Amino acid sequence: MYLMLTAVSLAYRTGNNVTPYIANLVGRDLHKTADHPIGIIKQKIEDYFATIDGVKFEIADAMDPLVSAQQCFDDLLIPEDHPGRLPSDTYYVSRPGGREASSSEDLLLRTHTSAHQSTLMRKGYEAFLCTGDVYRRDEIDASHFPAFHQMEGVRLFDPALVGEGEMSREEWLASDGCKLVADDLKRTLEGLCDALFGPVEKRWIDEYFPFTEPSFELEIYYNGDWMEVLGCGVIHSGVLSNCDLSHRHGWAFGLGLERLAMVLFEIPDIRLFWTGDERFTSQFKAGQLTKFKPYSKYPPCFKDISFWLPEEGFEPNDFFELGRGVAGELIERIDLVDSFTHPKKGLTSHCYRITYRSMDRSLTDEEINSLQEELRKQAASTLSVELR
Ligand code: FA5
Ligand code: MG
């Protein structure tokens, strides 16, 4: 069992912002469930990588989701003041220096599987696929959920192929070896998409990650819109040299498994992955890529909540989190529908529209009203907002 389960239950450690709702999701191991869409797609991807000649990708799918800030951020050259490190974005289990003071020893729920890159490279892995559940405080809609799954892929190349001896960062970036690695990366990931989806419209976007250089994102055209499915790039020389691998080069990618599974199985809402409803779970079998047959969709119910923000320190993610804490998966989305600043008072008001909808059943008015009432109460008492 993961160290995690005991650690998150120590709820009152300094700086802990892991809610019971989130702690409950840890350890569900959907990626290791053979008949679950996340387990099925993971297996398909591993099968594809097993067909690549001349390289064996090690499988690492049981790494503890509880990691240190050293692993999740420092090893990846993510600077101390990066917004992704703030407690408004990340679930911390402990922050010895207090809420705002970032340190390498902080313990947190990994925000991406890249947290294991350096650990595995230091162990001597030359090529691997590392899958796990990751956690982020984020917006709430059909393609974002605070817990989701990523697969990290890393491949180091034979120095004889991409350039021997140590090069400066600039020399490496300008070299044929760097171009070869980037081309191989793109070709490999396009091949993966073709293997999974057959012909599908895709496009590359230039991106920035502190730990890869150059960096890219791949988008797939889905349901009338472009959806980002992965980030990737040529591993930054600084990351490698921190692992005593200054003489080596390679690529890395991080895939969002829910995003790919939504396209592959035609699953319309990311919350469905977490349901225990038999009408969902019984539709999927290991190895099969059958399309999801939606069972009747229940009607949504909309409720608005308006409040004056405190003069400082309001984070929309804190409000979204309260929503998840109060109503769990019964909230389909939360949208900011109005924002204005009072000309004299200088105070800002936000109005959020909450869409309540269960994936599994009809909700009663009483149930929704009491959830909404509880949400109002908690917003007023914990976020220093003034309800309107
Ligand atoms: C990363 O997490 C990088 N670690 C990826 C990477 C790895 C880059 C290795 C370079 C080298 P990003 O934050 O963009 O990048 O997330 C990667 C993928 O996770 C996204 O493309 C998307 O498919 C998925 N994803 C991100 N946020 C969510 C969310 N809230 N819900 C579901 N899927 C998400
Ligand atoms: Mg991204």
XYZ file of C-alpha atoms and ligand atoms in Angstrom:
423
model
C 0.000 0.000 0.000
C 1.093 3.521 -0.657
C 2.694 5.614 2.026
C 0.125 8.116 0.731
C -2.925 6.660 2.418
C -1.469 7.170 5.849
C 0.074 10.489 4.985
C -3.086 12.206 3.740
C -4.983 11.049 6.773
C -2.642 13.161 8.896
C -4.931 15.972 7.889
C -3.597 18.710 10.119
C 0.029 18.756 9.128
C 1.299 22.248 8.413
C 0.181 23.407 5.011
C -2.048 20.417 4.234
C -4.732 21.394 1.726
C -5.799 17.890 0.630
C -9.558 17.703 1.147
C -11.251 14.430 2.208
C -12.887 14.296 -1.225
C -9.467 14.196 -2.915
C -7.858 11.896 -0.324
C -10.624 9.418 -1.137
C -9.603 9.260 -4.799
C -5.999 8.330 -4.025
C -5.193 4.659 -4.496
C -8.159 3.797 -6.761
C -5.649 2.505 -9.358
C -7.923 2.948 -12.387
C -4.818 2.633 -14.584
C -4.240 -0.861 -13.227
C -7.860 -1.969 -13.697
C -7.832 -4.115 -16.848
C -11.544 -3.613 -17.678
C -11.577 0.153 -17.116
C -11.120 2.570 -20.057
C -8.011 4.031 -18.391
C -6.504 0.549 -17.949
C -7.467 -0.437 -21.505
C -5.903 2.630 -23.118
C -2.759 2.275 -21.007
C -2.375 -1.297 -22.278
C -2.919 -0.191 -25.908
C -0.222 2.448 -25.594
C 2.213 0.008 -23.976
C 1.480 -2.456 -26.815
C 2.326 0.236 -29.377
C 5.651 1.048 -27.706
C 6.504 -2.653 -27.577
C 6.470 -2.661 -31.411
C 9.245 -0.044 -31.661
C 12.420 -1.701 -32.878
C 15.647 -1.677 -30.946
C 14.372 -0.292 -27.651
C 12.629 -1.849 -24.681
C 10.419 0.493 -22.651
C 10.353 -0.477 -18.963
C 6.915 -0.242 -17.333
C 6.667 1.759 -14.083
C 3.055 2.018 -12.921
C 3.273 1.682 -9.156
C 5.202 4.787 -8.172
C 3.858 6.461 -5.009
C 1.739 9.545 -5.873
C 3.144 11.253 -2.781
C 6.361 12.992 -3.885
C 8.624 15.783 -2.693
C 8.810 19.229 -4.261
C 12.363 18.239 -5.168
C 11.025 15.467 -7.430
C 7.976 17.272 -8.785
C 9.570 20.686 -9.371
C 13.275 21.180 -8.519
C 14.556 18.179 -10.488
C 12.639 19.580 -13.481
C 14.110 23.104 -13.175
C 10.689 24.531 -12.264
C 11.569 27.767 -10.434
C 10.522 28.408 -6.847
C 8.120 31.183 -7.848
C 6.366 29.188 -10.592
C 2.566 29.564 -10.181
C 2.129 25.769 -10.468
C 3.873 25.424 -7.090
C 1.377 27.591 -5.225
C -1.091 25.945 -2.843
C -3.838 27.429 -5.030
C -2.800 24.950 -7.760
C -1.214 22.016 -5.933
C -2.367 19.632 -3.197
C 0.216 19.738 -0.412
C 0.333 17.081 2.260
C 2.888 18.999 4.275
C 4.697 22.292 3.899
C 7.034 22.608 6.857
C 7.869 26.232 6.060
C 4.193 27.307 6.117
C 1.627 27.964 3.415
C 3.547 30.403 1.226
C 7.144 29.253 1.735
C 8.205 26.747 -0.887
C 10.940 24.232 -0.055
C 12.391 21.083 -1.632
C 11.189 18.990 1.329
C 7.508 19.852 0.875
C 5.401 16.728 0.338
C 2.630 16.848 -2.221
C 0.390 14.844 -4.520
C 2.269 14.710 -7.822
C 0.863 17.209 -10.333
C 2.374 15.294 -13.246
C 4.166 12.003 -13.860
C 7.265 14.015 -14.829
C 7.902 13.941 -11.060
C 9.433 10.478 -11.615
C 11.632 11.284 -14.620
C 14.806 12.023 -12.699
C 14.314 9.231 -10.148
C 13.999 6.628 -12.905
C 16.838 8.036 -15.018
C 19.118 8.014 -11.961
C 18.240 4.349 -11.499
C 19.670 3.743 -14.946
C 16.456 3.345 -16.961
C 17.188 4.202 -20.611
C 13.574 4.048 -21.813
C 10.369 3.811 -19.786
C 6.638 4.392 -19.595
C 5.514 5.632 -16.174
C 1.762 5.834 -15.526
C -0.110 7.142 -12.505
C -2.849 9.273 -11.019
C -2.003 12.982 -10.752
C -3.712 15.775 -8.844
C -4.312 19.444 -9.587
C -6.493 22.181 -8.214
C -8.020 23.311 -11.468
C -11.148 24.600 -13.173
C -14.245 22.366 -13.356
C -15.795 21.275 -16.648
C -16.262 18.249 -18.942
C -12.529 17.807 -19.676
C -10.948 18.917 -16.358
C -11.065 16.945 -13.127
C -8.871 17.459 -10.020
C -7.585 13.885 -10.334
C -6.610 12.380 -13.660
C -4.013 10.030 -15.152
C -0.840 10.661 -17.075
C 1.645 8.470 -18.818
C 5.214 9.688 -18.961
C 7.445 8.359 -21.708
C 11.216 8.807 -21.781
C 13.790 7.582 -24.262
C 17.504 8.189 -24.072
C 19.499 7.734 -27.278
C 22.748 5.998 -28.036
C 25.422 8.745 -27.923
C 26.885 7.354 -31.160
C 23.618 8.354 -32.852
C 23.020 11.852 -31.516
C 26.492 13.154 -30.679
C 29.283 11.981 -28.406
C 30.999 13.916 -25.663
C 29.793 16.876 -23.692
C 28.335 19.824 -25.572
C 27.272 23.187 -24.231
C 23.534 23.727 -24.156
C 23.777 26.021 -27.212
C 25.879 23.537 -29.166
C 23.410 20.778 -28.431
C 20.360 22.853 -29.456
C 21.967 23.724 -32.790
C 23.141 20.163 -33.504
C 21.804 17.534 -35.918
C 21.485 15.216 -32.909
C 18.922 17.498 -31.272
C 16.929 17.653 -34.498
C 17.078 13.871 -34.795
C 15.702 13.447 -31.255
C 12.873 15.958 -31.851
C 11.949 14.325 -35.184
C 11.940 10.868 -33.615
C 9.710 12.158 -30.797
C 7.136 13.640 -33.177
C 7.166 10.610 -35.454
C 6.722 8.246 -32.490
C 3.768 10.204 -31.075
C 2.073 10.628 -34.453
C 2.474 6.874 -34.896
C 0.834 6.363 -31.511
C -2.171 8.508 -32.499
C -2.527 6.645 -35.790
C -2.335 3.314 -33.957
C -4.990 4.401 -31.464
C -7.381 6.378 -33.636
C -6.651 5.642 -37.260
C -6.838 8.819 -39.296
C -7.545 11.733 -36.973
C -6.792 15.417 -37.469
C -3.856 16.503 -35.330
C -1.577 19.515 -35.061
C 1.669 20.463 -33.276
C 1.883 23.634 -31.199
C 5.159 25.109 -29.921
C 5.074 25.118 -26.127
C 7.294 25.927 -23.198
C 8.212 23.563 -20.355
C 11.190 24.336 -18.091
C 12.382 20.725 -18.394
C 12.349 20.248 -22.181
C 13.889 22.292 -24.977
C 12.427 22.581 -27.561
C 8.911 21.744 -26.309
C 5.659 20.927 -28.092
C 2.019 20.075 -27.504
C -0.147 17.853 -29.643
C -3.810 18.643 -30.231
C -6.498 16.398 -31.706
C -9.660 17.593 -33.415
C -12.529 16.219 -31.354
C -16.225 17.104 -31.086
C -15.795 20.187 -33.272
C -12.839 21.573 -31.347
C -9.073 21.163 -30.831
C -8.219 19.302 -27.633
C -4.736 19.222 -26.123
C -3.705 15.630 -25.394
C -0.002 15.748 -24.533
C 3.065 17.825 -23.816
C 6.562 16.768 -24.834
C 10.052 17.815 -25.863
C 13.761 17.145 -25.983
C 14.985 16.675 -22.397
C 16.717 19.819 -21.101
C 20.493 19.458 -20.672
C 20.165 20.777 -17.113
C 17.775 17.982 -16.112
C 20.170 15.387 -17.481
C 23.253 16.848 -15.852
C 21.451 16.838 -12.465
C 21.136 13.068 -12.974
C 24.844 12.728 -13.830
C 23.874 12.134 -17.450
C 25.519 15.203 -19.043
C 26.839 13.035 -21.863
C 23.339 11.738 -22.773
C 20.295 13.072 -24.685
C 16.725 11.987 -25.252
C 13.047 12.891 -25.376
C 10.150 12.903 -22.916
C 6.384 13.211 -23.200
C 3.388 13.331 -20.837
C 0.020 12.093 -22.095
C -3.383 12.812 -20.536
C -4.998 9.359 -20.485
C -8.550 10.618 -19.846
C -8.315 12.978 -22.825
C -7.220 10.153 -25.143
C -9.808 7.749 -23.711
C -12.569 10.337 -24.206
C -11.768 10.412 -27.915
C -11.233 6.681 -28.289
C -14.319 5.472 -26.390
C -16.459 8.573 -27.072
C -16.836 9.259 -23.360
C -18.440 12.704 -23.120
C -17.628 13.687 -19.533
C -14.439 13.185 -17.524
C -16.378 12.475 -14.298
C -17.615 9.193 -15.777
C -14.187 7.598 -15.296
C -14.727 7.696 -11.540
C -18.281 6.357 -11.414
C -19.012 2.916 -10.010
C -22.314 2.795 -11.962
C -22.632 -0.580 -13.613
C -24.171 0.965 -16.717
C -20.721 2.489 -17.256
C -18.315 -0.124 -15.921
C -20.035 -3.104 -17.587
C -19.469 -1.605 -21.056
C -15.671 -2.036 -21.047
C -13.572 -5.176 -21.393
C -9.779 -5.552 -21.480
C -8.412 -5.251 -25.002
C -11.671 -4.016 -26.546
C -12.151 -0.565 -28.017
C -15.940 -0.427 -28.018
C -17.658 2.967 -28.115
C -19.448 4.082 -24.991
C -23.256 3.930 -25.276
C -24.554 6.824 -23.204
C -27.334 5.945 -20.853
C -30.018 8.572 -20.512
C -28.635 11.917 -19.486
C -30.418 13.394 -16.499
C -31.548 17.016 -16.565
C -29.146 19.680 -15.255
C -30.110 22.181 -12.617
C -28.498 25.643 -12.525
C -27.883 27.655 -9.373
C -26.122 30.992 -9.168
C -24.105 32.290 -6.265
C -22.884 35.907 -6.032
C -20.525 37.433 -3.539
C -18.214 40.372 -2.902
C -14.589 39.296 -2.932
C -12.284 40.140 -0.031
C -9.889 42.977 -0.844
C -7.158 40.444 -1.476
C -6.433 36.732 -1.395
C -9.418 35.337 -3.299
C -8.548 32.316 -5.500
C -11.262 30.937 -7.794
C -9.672 27.479 -7.353
C -10.499 27.648 -3.620
C -14.149 28.137 -4.521
C -14.097 25.278 -7.077
C -12.581 23.056 -4.409
C -15.388 23.898 -1.977
C -17.841 22.865 -4.696
C -16.150 19.485 -5.082
C -16.012 19.085 -1.315
C -19.729 19.809 -0.877
C -21.218 18.120 -3.941
C -18.502 15.847 -5.378
C -19.285 14.597 -8.887
C -22.801 16.067 -8.693
C -21.323 19.315 -9.999
C -20.840 19.155 -13.752
C -19.266 22.571 -14.119
C -18.808 25.954 -12.498
C -18.676 29.076 -14.670
C -17.922 32.650 -13.792
C -20.916 34.360 -15.439
C -20.481 37.902 -14.164
C -17.767 40.020 -12.626
C -17.858 43.741 -11.900
C -16.182 46.266 -9.647
C -18.261 48.742 -7.690
C -17.140 52.235 -8.797
C -17.283 53.785 -5.312
C -16.590 50.912 -2.920
C -13.839 49.507 -5.152
C -15.010 45.992 -4.259
C -15.367 43.276 -6.908
C -18.344 40.961 -7.174
C -18.309 37.521 -8.804
C -21.308 35.525 -9.872
C -20.733 31.790 -10.494
C -23.228 29.497 -12.175
C -23.155 25.969 -10.786
C -24.444 23.217 -13.028
C -25.653 20.318 -10.912
C -26.185 17.069 -12.758
C -25.698 13.481 -11.698
C -24.343 10.996 -14.222
C -26.391 8.223 -12.642
C -29.797 9.508 -11.465
C -32.239 12.423 -11.164
C -31.520 14.859 -8.377
C -34.371 16.180 -6.254
C -34.949 19.910 -5.644
C -34.465 19.419 -1.901
C -31.130 17.734 -2.447
C -29.828 20.481 -4.740
C -31.137 23.262 -2.493
C -29.411 21.805 0.506
C -26.118 21.374 -1.405
C -26.360 24.969 -2.611
C -27.158 26.203 0.900
C -24.141 24.311 2.278
C -21.907 25.748 -0.451
C -23.076 29.290 0.384
C -22.426 28.689 4.071
C -18.927 27.321 3.492
C -18.029 30.073 1.013
C -19.027 32.737 3.549
C -17.211 31.083 6.450
C -13.984 29.971 4.754
C -13.295 32.327 1.829
C -13.904 35.706 3.539
C -16.443 36.604 0.826
C -19.638 38.520 1.489
C -22.661 36.736 0.037
C -25.103 38.895 -1.912
C 2.582 18.311 -18.199
O 2.001 17.850 -17.208
C 3.987 17.957 -18.511
N 4.558 17.208 -17.394
C 4.014 17.127 -19.805
C 5.405 16.869 -20.297
C 6.064 15.683 -19.986
C 6.065 17.815 -21.071
C 7.344 15.450 -20.449
C 7.349 17.606 -21.549
C 7.981 16.395 -21.225
P 0.463 19.577 -19.051
O 0.198 20.350 -17.809
O 0.195 20.281 -20.329
O 1.972 19.094 -19.138
O -0.398 18.236 -18.985
C -0.190 17.177 -19.904
C -1.522 16.591 -20.340
O -2.334 16.203 -19.205
C -2.411 17.599 -21.076
O -2.024 17.680 -22.419
C -3.790 16.979 -20.898
O -3.981 15.913 -21.809
C -3.725 16.392 -19.510
N -4.365 17.269 -18.506
C -3.881 18.418 -17.956
N -4.736 18.930 -17.025
C -5.799 18.062 -16.971
C -7.012 17.983 -16.185
N -7.307 18.889 -15.227
N -7.870 16.961 -16.418
C -7.567 16.013 -17.344
N -6.451 16.008 -18.098
C -5.569 17.008 -17.916
Mg -0.526 21.688 -21.370
